[in-house]
Amino acid sequence: MVFSKVFKLFTTKALAVPTRGTGKCNNKDSKTNENVVPLNEIHRFIRECFEKLGVKKENALIMADGLVAADHRGIFSHGLSRLEPYLNDITNKRCDPNACPKIMMESASTAAVNGNNGLGAVIGVFCMDLAMKKASETGIAIVVANGSNHFGINMFYTERAAEKGFIGMAFTNTSPVMVPAGAKDVCLGTNPISISAPAEGKDRMVMDLATTAVSFGKIETYRRNKQQIPLGWGLDETGKETTDPELVVKSRKLMPLGGNVSYKGTGFALMVECLSGLLADAAYGPNVRQWGQKTDKPANLGHGFIAIDPEKFPAGFQKRLSDLLNYIRKMQPVDPNQPVLVPGDLERKIMEKINKQGGIVYTPTHMSMVEKVSKELGVRTVKFK
Ligand SMILES: NC(=O)c1ccc[n+]([C@@H]2O[C@H](COP(=O)([O-])OP(=O)(O)OC[C@H]3O[C@@H](n4cnc5c(N)ncnc54)[C@H](O)[C@@H]3O)[C@@H](O)[C@H]2O)c1
């Protein structure tokens, strides 16, 4: 059933926007299967949108892989909802979607890549694959990139490494929205950090988080959902903590991880800058442009990717990691209904749920965007399961 038919089934009152904390995907509605979008169908739609704008097949494929990976893991702030901003960057010529990343400098275990203002995910995949190639020889490698654009979720790259048996790490600087501890104005980005490490069998540890209290996308999700945010996430224009997401989206002032009485978030954000923007000679800190706002300035974001081959260290890393993860998972929880999780478990549970229901349940907001883009680009809209 096509979207337009199904859309009528929704009430005018907006349904809850999925939040990743609970992994809710409007499952109430999924019982009917009427608004479940199979993964391959949403992937097809995204891919065709990019191709329609002249993006070459292999790049369109990577973009669809990255956006669907986010929604599949319940990270709705970085999946389909980012399609329009990416397409806008292409139509407004803010990025060159067919640019090829170029290695500018390299040694056996390092490389500095110029992304040539290409698509962030295309550059990210290139760099992570290069880091793995080098690490398989040297045991560890770091590849950094400048001249890049928004690259989506960091775990898209680190899980790619963990799948091949490496410990993968990914960092990126972003538009300045973090007010450093003790300051009144923004200077740093949400600068996310991810590490994925392979454990026994298919088990792994996947940590991926912004170094602000939460990502900007999560504040936007709360705003769309008309929910208050907890204190400690963001500030209003005057620099006062607020629970109103509308005021935070307007001020673009997020608080560091740990709040503004702790220096930890600011320190981690600076660590990310060292391993991405600064090392790569990209734009950094307050010099990074605000995404989506009118500017001729290329984003020139910086990323960093580290691959470590556990085989070059004492045998049994995977077994020791599984042992530790399982120890934590089996710990007595404070709430008997909430088992203790390790990083990556939540996303895995959401993926299992989505696989079981045969696809993703998107909100009317997502789907009206799909409908709009479908009409604008002449791409066939999505079919429900
Ligand atoms: N490219 C960019 O510009 C950019 C900027 C910011 C964030 N992001 C992405 O946004 C995503 C969300 O970031 P965030 O800061 O909102 O993440 P978050 O605060 O939701 O934290 C996610 C991390 O916490 C873990 N986690 C969640 N619940 C847990 C539990 N109960 N027990 C143990 N671990 C648990 C998850 O497995 C994951 O590793 C990330 O994928 C990040 O890469 C991207």
Short mmCIF file of C-alpha atoms and ligand atoms in Angstrom, two decimals, residues 20-21 75 77-78 82 86 150-156 172-175 190-194 206-218 291 301 303 338-347, ligand 1:
data_model
loop_
_atom_site.label_atom_id
_atom_site.label_comp_id
_atom_site.label_asym_id
_atom_site.label_seq_id
_atom_site.Cartn_x
_atom_site.Cartn_y
_atom_site.Cartn_z
CA ARG A 20 15.71 5.76 20.75
CA GLY A 21 15.77 5.44 24.51
CA ILE A 75 18.74 6.47 15.89
CA SER A 77 17.65 11.67 14.50
CA HIS A 78 20.31 10.55 11.98
CA ARG A 82 18.65 13.68 7.43
CA TYR A 86 21.80 16.02 2.46
CA HIS A 150 28.22 15.56 7.81
CA PHE A 151 28.88 11.81 7.95
CA GLY A 152 25.91 10.50 9.95
CA ILE A 153 26.35 8.08 12.85
CA ASN A 154 29.88 7.22 13.95
CA MET A 155 29.01 3.58 14.61
CA PHE A 156 28.40 3.08 10.89
CA THR A 172 34.11 13.94 13.90
CA ASN A 173 33.91 17.61 14.64
CA THR A 174 30.57 19.29 13.93
CA SER A 175 28.94 22.73 13.80
CA THR A 190 28.58 17.89 19.55
CA ASN A 191 31.78 16.05 18.52
CA PRO A 192 30.70 12.39 18.82
CA ILE A 193 32.98 9.49 19.76
CA SER A 194 32.47 5.85 18.82
CA VAL A 206 29.46 -0.55 20.37
CA MET A 207 29.67 2.81 22.07
CA ASP A 208 28.67 5.88 20.13
CA LEU A 209 27.76 9.17 21.73
CA ALA A 210 27.97 12.91 21.39
CA THR A 211 30.19 14.78 23.86
CA THR A 212 27.36 17.22 24.50
CA ALA A 213 24.77 15.94 26.98
CA VAL A 214 22.78 14.78 23.91
CA SER A 215 22.97 15.25 20.16
CA PHE A 216 21.26 18.27 18.53
CA GLY A 217 19.05 15.81 16.63
CA LYS A 218 17.65 14.47 19.91
CA TRP A 291 24.79 23.38 8.86
CA LEU A 301 34.58 19.08 8.53
CA HIS A 303 37.01 13.22 10.83
CA GLN A 338 15.42 -3.20 33.26
CA PRO A 339 18.34 -5.60 32.80
CA VAL A 340 21.78 -4.00 32.82
CA LEU A 341 22.94 -3.31 29.26
CA VAL A 342 26.35 -2.64 27.78
CA PRO A 343 26.89 -0.13 24.94
CA GLY A 344 25.48 -1.54 21.73
CA ASP A 345 22.86 -3.81 23.37
CA LEU A 346 20.07 -1.29 23.00
CA GLU A 347 20.67 -0.85 19.27
N1 LIG B 1 27.75 13.24 12.64
C1 LIG B 1 27.42 14.09 13.56
O1 LIG B 1 27.56 15.30 13.37
C2 LIG B 1 26.84 13.63 14.86
C3 LIG B 1 26.79 14.52 15.94
C4 LIG B 1 26.27 14.06 17.14
C5 LIG B 1 25.78 12.76 17.28
N2 LIG B 1 25.84 11.95 16.21
C6 LIG B 1 25.32 10.58 16.32
O2 LIG B 1 24.09 10.58 17.03
C7 LIG B 1 23.92 9.35 17.67
C8 LIG B 1 23.31 9.56 19.03
O3 LIG B 1 24.19 10.26 19.90
P1 LIG B 1 23.74 10.55 21.40
O4 LIG B 1 24.81 11.28 22.07
O5 LIG B 1 22.36 11.10 21.39
O6 LIG B 1 23.68 9.05 21.96
P2 LIG B 1 22.99 8.52 23.29
O7 LIG B 1 23.06 9.51 24.37
O8 LIG B 1 21.66 7.96 22.91
O9 LIG B 1 23.98 7.34 23.66
C9 LIG B 1 24.12 6.24 22.82
C10 LIG B 1 25.11 5.28 23.40
O10 LIG B 1 24.71 4.88 24.70
C11 LIG B 1 24.51 3.46 24.73
N3 LIG B 1 23.39 3.16 25.62
C12 LIG B 1 22.12 3.61 25.51
N4 LIG B 1 21.38 3.10 26.51
C13 LIG B 1 22.20 2.34 27.26
C14 LIG B 1 22.04 1.56 28.45
N5 LIG B 1 20.86 1.46 29.05
N6 LIG B 1 23.11 0.94 28.94
C15 LIG B 1 24.32 1.02 28.34
N7 LIG B 1 24.54 1.74 27.22
C16 LIG B 1 23.49 2.37 26.69
C17 LIG B 1 24.22 3.08 23.31
O11 LIG B 1 24.48 1.71 23.07
C18 LIG B 1 25.17 4.01 22.56
O12 LIG B 1 26.47 3.51 22.57
C19 LIG B 1 25.27 8.66 17.64
O13 LIG B 1 25.18 7.59 16.74
C20 LIG B 1 26.23 9.71 17.11
O14 LIG B 1 27.26 9.21 16.30
C21 LIG B 1 26.36 12.33 15.02
#
